[in-house]
Coordinates of C-alpha atoms in Angstrom, one line a residue:
M1 CA 0.0 0.0 0.0
S2 CA 2.7 2.5 1.0
I3 CA 5.9 2.9 2.9
T4 CA 5.5 1.9 6.5
R5 CA 7.6 3.1 9.4
S6 CA 10.1 0.6 10.4
P7 CA 13.1 0.8 12.7
D8 CA 16.4 1.1 10.9
T9 CA 18.2 -2.2 10.4
R10 CA 21.7 -0.9 10.8
E11 CA 23.6 -2.1 13.7
G12 CA 24.4 0.1 16.6
P13 CA 22.6 1.8 19.4
G14 CA 19.6 3.9 18.7
T15 CA 19.1 2.8 15.1
G16 CA 16.1 0.8 16.1
A17 CA 16.0 -2.9 15.9
G18 CA 13.9 -4.7 13.4
P19 CA 13.6 -7.9 11.6
G20 CA 16.4 -7.0 9.2
A21 CA 16.8 -8.0 5.7
P22 CA 16.5 -11.6 5.0
R23 CA 19.6 -13.4 3.7
G24 CA 19.3 -14.6 0.1
G25 CA 15.9 -14.9 -1.4
L26 CA 14.3 -12.6 -4.0
R27 CA 15.8 -9.2 -4.5
L28 CA 14.4 -6.5 -6.8
A29 CA 16.2 -3.2 -7.5
G30 CA 18.5 -4.0 -4.6
L31 CA 15.6 -4.6 -2.1
P32 CA 14.8 -8.0 -0.5
V33 CA 11.2 -9.2 -1.0
R34 CA 9.6 -11.2 1.7
L35 CA 6.4 -13.2 1.5
T36 CA 4.9 -13.5 5.0
P37 CA 2.6 -16.3 6.1
G38 CA -0.3 -13.9 5.4
A39 CA 0.8 -13.8 1.7
Q40 CA 0.8 -17.6 1.6
L41 CA -2.7 -17.7 3.0
L42 CA -3.7 -15.1 0.4
A43 CA -2.3 -17.3 -2.3
M44 CA -4.2 -20.3 -1.0
L45 CA -7.4 -18.4 -0.9
T46 CA -6.7 -17.3 -4.5
V47 CA -6.3 -21.0 -5.5
L48 CA -9.6 -21.8 -3.8
A49 CA -11.4 -19.0 -5.5
S50 CA -9.9 -20.0 -8.9
A51 CA -11.0 -23.6 -8.4
L52 CA -14.6 -22.5 -7.8
I53 CA -14.8 -19.8 -10.5
L54 CA -12.7 -20.8 -13.5
P55 CA -14.7 -23.9 -14.5
D56 CA -17.9 -21.8 -14.6
L57 CA -16.4 -18.9 -16.6
A58 CA -14.4 -21.1 -19.0
P59 CA -16.0 -24.6 -19.1
G60 CA -14.6 -27.5 -21.1
W61 CA -10.9 -27.4 -20.1
S62 CA -8.9 -30.2 -18.6
A63 CA -7.8 -30.3 -15.0
L64 CA -4.2 -29.5 -16.0
G65 CA -5.4 -26.4 -17.9
Y66 CA -7.3 -25.1 -14.9
L67 CA -4.3 -25.9 -12.7
A68 CA -2.0 -23.9 -15.0
A69 CA -4.5 -21.0 -15.2
T70 CA -4.7 -21.0 -11.4
A71 CA -0.9 -20.8 -11.1
V72 CA -0.8 -17.8 -13.5
L73 CA -3.4 -16.1 -11.4
V74 CA -1.7 -16.7 -8.1
I75 CA 1.8 -15.6 -9.5
G76 CA 0.3 -12.6 -11.2
F77 CA -1.6 -11.5 -8.1
L78 CA 1.5 -11.7 -5.9
A79 CA 3.6 -10.1 -8.7
S80 CA 1.1 -7.2 -8.9
L81 CA 1.5 -6.6 -5.1
I82 CA 5.3 -6.7 -5.4
V83 CA 5.4 -4.3 -8.4
H84 CA 3.1 -1.9 -6.5
E85 CA 5.3 -1.8 -3.5
L86 CA 8.5 -1.7 -5.6
A87 CA 7.3 1.4 -7.3
H88 CA 6.8 3.1 -3.9
A89 CA 10.3 2.0 -2.8
V90 CA 12.2 3.1 -5.9
V91 CA 10.6 6.6 -6.0
A92 CA 11.0 7.0 -2.2
R93 CA 14.7 6.1 -2.5
N94 CA 15.1 8.8 -5.2
H95 CA 13.7 11.3 -2.7
G96 CA 16.0 10.4 0.2
A97 CA 13.7 7.9 1.9
P98 CA 15.4 4.5 1.5
A99 CA 13.5 1.4 2.1
G100 CA 14.9 -1.7 3.7
E101 CA 12.4 -4.5 2.7
I102 CA 9.3 -5.2 0.7
R103 CA 6.9 -7.3 2.7
I104 CA 3.8 -8.9 1.2
G105 CA 1.1 -10.0 3.6
F106 CA -2.5 -10.9 3.7
F107 CA -3.8 -7.3 3.4
G108 CA -1.4 -6.4 0.7
G109 CA 2.2 -5.1 0.8
A110 CA 4.3 -2.7 2.7
V111 CA 7.7 -1.1 2.2
H112 CA 9.6 -1.1 5.5
G113 CA 12.3 1.5 5.9
R114 CA 13.1 5.1 6.8
H115 CA 10.7 7.5 5.1
E116 CA 11.0 11.0 6.5
Y117 CA 10.5 13.0 3.3
A118 CA 12.2 16.4 3.2
T119 CA 9.5 17.9 0.9
P120 CA 5.8 17.3 0.2
R121 CA 6.8 16.6 -3.4
G122 CA 8.8 13.5 -2.4
L123 CA 5.8 12.2 -0.3
W124 CA 3.4 12.9 -3.2
R125 CA 5.5 11.2 -5.8
A126 CA 6.2 8.1 -3.7
A127 CA 2.5 7.8 -2.7
A128 CA 1.4 8.1 -6.3
A129 CA 3.9 5.7 -7.7
G130 CA 2.1 2.6 -6.4
P131 CA -1.4 3.2 -7.9
A132 CA 0.2 4.5 -11.1
S133 CA 2.2 1.2 -11.5
S134 CA -1.0 -0.8 -10.8
L135 CA -2.9 1.1 -13.4
V136 CA -0.1 0.5 -15.9
L137 CA -0.3 -3.2 -15.2
A138 CA -4.1 -3.2 -15.5
A139 CA -3.7 -1.5 -18.9
A140 CA -1.1 -4.1 -20.0
C141 CA -3.4 -6.9 -18.9
V142 CA -6.2 -5.4 -20.9
G143 CA -4.0 -5.2 -24.0
V144 CA -3.0 -8.9 -23.5
T145 CA -6.6 -9.8 -23.1
L146 CA -7.6 -8.1 -26.3
G147 CA -4.7 -9.7 -28.2
L148 CA -5.6 -13.2 -26.9
A149 CA -9.3 -12.6 -27.8
G150 CA -8.3 -11.5 -31.3
L151 CA -6.1 -14.6 -31.8
D152 CA -8.8 -16.8 -30.5
A153 CA -6.4 -18.3 -28.0
G154 CA -9.1 -19.7 -25.8
R155 CA -11.6 -18.4 -23.3
L156 CA -9.6 -19.6 -20.3
L157 CA -6.6 -17.4 -21.1
V158 CA -8.9 -14.5 -21.7
V159 CA -10.5 -15.0 -18.3
V160 CA -7.2 -15.2 -16.5
F161 CA -5.8 -11.9 -17.9
T162 CA -9.1 -10.2 -17.5
G163 CA -9.0 -11.2 -13.8
L164 CA -5.4 -9.8 -13.5
A165 CA -6.6 -6.6 -15.1
W166 CA -9.4 -6.3 -12.5
I167 CA -7.0 -7.1 -9.7
N168 CA -4.6 -4.3 -10.6
A169 CA -7.4 -1.8 -11.2
V170 CA -9.0 -2.6 -7.8
L171 CA -5.6 -2.4 -6.2
A172 CA -5.1 1.1 -7.6
I173 CA -8.5 2.4 -6.8
F174 CA -8.6 0.9 -3.3
N175 CA -5.3 2.4 -2.4
L176 CA -6.4 5.8 -3.6
L177 CA -9.0 6.0 -0.8
P178 CA -8.0 8.8 1.6
G179 CA -7.5 6.6 4.7
A180 CA -4.6 6.6 7.1
G181 CA -1.8 4.5 5.7
M182 CA -3.4 4.4 2.3
D183 CA -1.8 6.0 -0.7
G184 CA -4.7 8.3 -1.1
G185 CA -4.3 9.5 2.5
R186 CA -0.6 10.2 1.8
L187 CA -1.6 12.2 -1.3
V188 CA -3.9 14.3 0.8
Q189 CA -1.2 14.8 3.4
A190 CA 1.3 15.9 0.8
L191 CA -1.2 18.4 -0.7
A192 CA -2.1 19.8 2.7
W193 CA 1.6 20.0 3.7
A194 CA 2.5 21.9 0.5
Q195 CA -0.4 24.4 1.0
S196 CA 0.3 25.0 4.7
G197 CA 4.0 24.5 4.9
D198 CA 3.5 22.5 8.1
R199 CA 4.2 18.7 8.0
A200 CA 2.2 18.1 11.2
R201 CA -0.8 20.1 10.0
G202 CA -0.8 18.2 6.7
A203 CA -0.9 14.9 8.6
V204 CA -3.8 16.1 10.8
T205 CA -5.7 17.2 7.7
A206 CA -5.1 13.8 6.1
A207 CA -6.4 12.1 9.2
R208 CA -9.5 14.2 9.4
T209 CA -10.1 13.6 5.7
G210 CA -9.8 9.9 6.3
Q211 CA -12.4 10.0 9.1
F212 CA -14.8 11.9 6.9
A213 CA -14.3 9.5 4.0
G214 CA -14.7 6.5 6.3
A215 CA -18.0 7.9 7.7
L216 CA -19.3 8.3 4.1
L217 CA -18.4 4.7 3.3
I218 CA -20.2 3.5 6.4
A219 CA -23.3 5.5 5.4
G220 CA -23.0 4.2 1.8
G221 CA -22.8 0.6 3.1
V222 CA -25.9 1.1 5.3
A223 CA -27.8 2.6 2.4
T224 CA -26.7 -0.3 0.1
L225 CA -27.9 -2.8 2.7
A226 CA -31.2 -1.0 3.0
F227 CA -31.8 -1.6 -0.7
G228 CA -31.1 -5.3 -0.2
Y229 CA -27.5 -5.5 -1.6
L230 CA -25.2 -7.5 0.7
G231 CA -22.1 -5.8 -0.8
G232 CA -22.9 -3.0 1.6
I233 CA -21.4 -5.1 4.3
W234 CA -17.9 -4.8 2.8
L235 CA -18.4 -1.1 2.1
G236 CA -19.2 -0.5 5.7
L237 CA -16.3 -2.6 7.0
I238 CA -13.9 -0.7 4.8
G239 CA -15.4 2.5 6.2
L240 CA -15.0 1.4 9.8
A241 CA -11.4 0.4 9.1
M242 CA -10.6 3.8 7.6
L243 CA -12.4 5.7 10.4
A244 CA -10.4 3.8 13.1
S245 CA -7.0 4.1 11.4
S246 CA -7.5 7.8 10.7
R247 CA -8.5 8.5 14.3
A248 CA -5.4 6.6 15.4
Q249 CA -3.2 8.6 13.0
A250 CA -4.7 11.9 14.3
R251 CA -3.9 10.9 17.9
E252 CA -0.4 9.9 16.9
V253 CA 0.3 13.1 15.1
L254 CA -1.0 15.2 18.1
A255 CA 1.1 13.1 20.5
I256 CA 4.2 13.6 18.4
T257 CA 3.5 17.3 18.1
A258 CA 3.1 17.5 21.9
M259 CA 6.5 16.0 22.4
A260 CA 8.3 18.5 20.1
G261 CA 11.5 19.6 21.8
L262 CA 11.7 16.6 24.1
R263 CA 14.5 14.0 23.8
V264 CA 14.8 10.6 25.4
R265 CA 17.2 12.0 28.0
D266 CA 14.4 14.3 29.2
V267 CA 12.3 11.2 30.1
V268 CA 15.0 8.8 31.1
P269 CA 17.4 10.8 33.3
G270 CA 21.0 10.8 32.1
P271 CA 22.7 8.0 30.1
G272 CA 24.4 6.4 33.1
S273 CA 25.4 2.8 33.0
A274 CA 23.1 -0.1 33.6
A275 CA 23.9 -3.6 34.6
A276 CA 20.9 -5.4 33.1
I277 CA 19.6 -8.8 34.0
P278 CA 21.7 -11.7 32.7
G279 CA 19.9 -13.3 29.8
W280 CA 21.2 -16.7 30.7
Q281 CA 19.5 -16.6 34.1
T282 CA 16.7 -19.1 34.5
V283 CA 13.1 -17.9 35.1
R284 CA 13.0 -19.4 38.6
S285 CA 16.3 -17.8 39.5
F286 CA 15.0 -14.4 38.5
L287 CA 11.6 -14.8 40.2
D288 CA 13.2 -16.0 43.4
G289 CA 16.1 -13.6 43.4
G290 CA 14.2 -10.4 42.7
V291 CA 15.4 -7.4 40.7
Q292 CA 19.2 -7.5 41.4
A293 CA 21.2 -4.6 42.3
G294 CA 22.8 -2.6 39.4
S295 CA 19.6 -2.7 37.3
T296 CA 18.9 1.0 37.9
V297 CA 19.7 3.9 35.6
A298 CA 20.4 7.3 37.1
G299 CA 18.2 6.7 40.1
S300 CA 15.3 5.0 38.3
T301 CA 14.6 1.4 37.5
V302 CA 15.3 0.0 34.1
A303 CA 11.6 0.4 33.4
G304 CA 11.5 4.0 34.6
S305 CA 10.0 3.2 38.0
T306 CA 11.5 3.7 41.4
V307 CA 12.7 0.5 43.1
A308 CA 11.0 0.0 46.5
D309 CA 12.9 -0.8 49.7
S310 CA 11.1 -4.2 50.1
T311 CA 13.6 -7.0 49.7
V312 CA 13.6 -10.7 49.5
A313 CA 15.7 -12.9 51.8
D314 CA 19.1 -12.0 50.2
G315 CA 18.4 -8.3 50.4
T316 CA 17.6 -7.7 46.7
P317 CA 14.3 -5.9 45.9
S318 CA 11.4 -8.2 45.3
L319 CA 9.9 -8.4 41.8
A320 CA 6.5 -7.1 43.1
A321 CA 8.1 -4.3 45.1
S322 CA 10.3 -3.1 42.3
G323 CA 7.4 -1.6 40.4
A324 CA 9.1 -2.4 37.1
T325 CA 7.2 -4.0 34.2
A326 CA 10.0 -4.4 31.7
F327 CA 13.6 -5.5 32.1
P328 CA 16.5 -5.3 29.6
L329 CA 18.6 -8.4 29.3
R330 CA 22.3 -8.5 28.7
D331 CA 24.7 -11.0 27.1
F332 CA 28.0 -12.2 28.6
E333 CA 29.8 -9.1 27.3
G334 CA 27.3 -6.8 28.9
H335 CA 25.6 -5.7 25.6
A336 CA 21.8 -5.5 25.3
A337 CA 20.3 -8.9 24.3
G338 CA 16.6 -8.4 24.5
L339 CA 13.7 -7.1 26.5
L340 CA 11.6 -9.0 29.0
T341 CA 8.1 -8.0 30.3
L342 CA 6.0 -9.3 33.2
S343 CA 3.4 -10.4 30.7
Q344 CA 5.9 -12.7 29.0
L345 CA 6.9 -14.2 32.4
A346 CA 3.3 -14.8 33.3
L347 CA 2.9 -17.1 30.3
V348 CA 5.6 -19.4 31.4
P349 CA 4.3 -22.6 33.0
A350 CA 5.6 -23.2 36.5
D351 CA 7.0 -26.6 35.6
R352 CA 9.3 -25.0 33.0
W353 CA 10.8 -22.3 35.3
D354 CA 13.9 -24.3 35.9
R355 CA 14.5 -25.1 32.3
L356 CA 13.8 -21.9 30.5
R357 CA 16.2 -19.0 30.5
L358 CA 15.1 -15.4 30.4
I359 CA 16.5 -14.9 26.9
D360 CA 14.2 -17.8 25.8
V361 CA 11.2 -16.0 27.0
A362 CA 12.0 -12.4 26.2
T363 CA 11.7 -10.5 22.9
P364 CA 15.1 -10.7 21.1
L365 CA 17.0 -7.5 20.5
G366 CA 16.3 -7.8 16.7
Q367 CA 12.6 -7.3 17.4
V368 CA 12.9 -4.5 19.9
V369 CA 12.7 -0.8 19.1
T370 CA 16.0 0.7 20.3
T371 CA 17.0 4.3 20.8
T372 CA 19.6 6.6 22.4
V373 CA 19.2 9.4 24.9
D374 CA 19.7 12.0 22.1
E375 CA 16.8 10.9 19.9
P376 CA 13.8 13.2 19.8
M377 CA 10.8 11.7 21.5
G378 CA 8.5 12.5 18.6
Q379 CA 10.7 10.6 16.2
L380 CA 10.9 7.7 18.5
L381 CA 7.1 7.6 19.0
A382 CA 6.7 7.5 15.2
R383 CA 8.9 4.4 15.0
L384 CA 6.8 2.7 17.7
S385 CA 3.8 2.6 15.4
I386 CA 5.2 -0.4 13.6
R387 CA 3.2 -3.6 13.6
P388 CA 5.1 -6.3 15.6
A389 CA 6.8 -8.8 13.4
T390 CA 6.6 -11.7 15.7
P391 CA 4.2 -12.9 18.5
A392 CA 7.0 -12.3 21.0
A393 CA 7.2 -8.7 20.0
L394 CA 3.5 -8.1 20.9
H395 CA 4.5 -8.1 24.5
T396 CA 7.1 -5.3 24.0
A397 CA 5.0 -3.2 21.6
G398 CA 5.0 0.4 22.8
H399 CA 8.4 -0.1 24.6
A400 CA 11.8 1.3 23.6
L401 CA 15.1 0.0 24.9
V402 CA 17.6 2.8 25.5
I403 CA 21.1 1.8 24.5
A404 CA 24.3 3.6 25.4
D405 CA 27.1 4.3 22.8
D406 CA 29.0 1.2 24.0
G407 CA 26.0 -1.1 23.4
T408 CA 25.0 -1.5 27.0
P409 CA 21.4 -1.0 28.2
A410 CA 20.8 2.5 29.5
G411 CA 17.1 2.2 30.3
V412 CA 13.6 1.2 29.1
L413 CA 10.8 3.5 28.0
T414 CA 7.3 2.0 28.7
P415 CA 3.9 3.3 27.4
D416 CA 3.5 5.1 30.7
D417 CA 6.7 7.0 30.0
F418 CA 5.5 8.1 26.6
R419 CA 2.2 9.3 28.1
R420 CA 4.2 11.3 30.7
A421 CA 6.4 12.7 27.9
G422 CA 3.3 14.0 26.1
Q423 CA 2.1 15.7 29.3
L424 CA 5.6 17.2 29.8
G425 CA 5.5 18.5 26.3
Q426 CA 2.1 20.1 26.8
L427 CA 3.3 21.8 30.0
A428 CA 6.4 23.1 28.1
D429 CA 4.2 24.5 25.4
R430 CA 2.1 26.4 27.9
R431 CA 5.2 27.8 29.6
R432 CA 6.4 29.1 26.3
A433 CA 3.1 30.6 25.4
P434 CA 2.8 34.4 26.0

């Protein structure tokens, strides 16, 4: 659909950790292409739909012919999604917003990478590139369809390329809807940004436009159902999704704006040095031993909360008394190895506490958003909007691991810390106001 925020995949503190580029595999224009399990499910559904529809639209062919036609449809469908995202990535790269990976999923594609455009023109061109490429593919499929029909090549081939033409046309039109994360929404954002000269105002305008368009689609869906057409259900669902995503975008933009001028160091006091929890420690050892000494940063816990005086038998603070909800893990060299949350610990069966180590339970560093004390809070918040790539990362969504220049953990920012940062930003704005 468009370029999606993703942490940088370069190594080093503060670059943000992400899935990274896969080794080997398909690469186009220097970009790795990844088919997720969602894309595989989408392909299987396409196979099922083809098996049900093709014999009715083009009867009289052999099973092998239908199988070949289904293969062309599936490959053509996935290739259309890849070309759409590749067009986004290439144009974005030309405007200083390099992408790291093209990922195809059940709901389409996404280009993951850094995409802070310097000008609204770059945003507009990158957003328009995807639908434009889909329209070109649709026109090409129409041309092939007309050629095959003229050559009397057989109804099955005509049906297949007609279907590919419709797929690309629908892909282009659907992505031009002015919803958050859609190409149409980014086009509205670029236009509003160009007119106002304010990036944030452009994003808010795009979010409000998406909410209005979503409400119209919901109303249209209800009206369609009232006339007895069940297709109104899909129209209404699309409208609900647009309304929800646009509202979320508006909240995100307002939160980022409120944090203007704040950096990570303003929320996590001082870089300091942190002795994080050893990742090789067993779950039982950690639960019995409490939050060990040295896991504080500049007077705060690694999760940004004050450690209580309550201790267990050996004098270390108890897990309950510490008030912390997230804990950075370290490897043998003291470098950050992952992030562990209480919710992850709660899922471990008691009979496995002695066998599982903390690193086996935690979210690995490659799936954790990392930062440094010098990164602006608004920029970090924008990177936190990424969909988690693995089930383990769901537990650490909304968290950021602060890493010092030497690679050691310097703290953890939790969702509560981001809410506090927004409140601090609002107070700072009021103090600056005349």
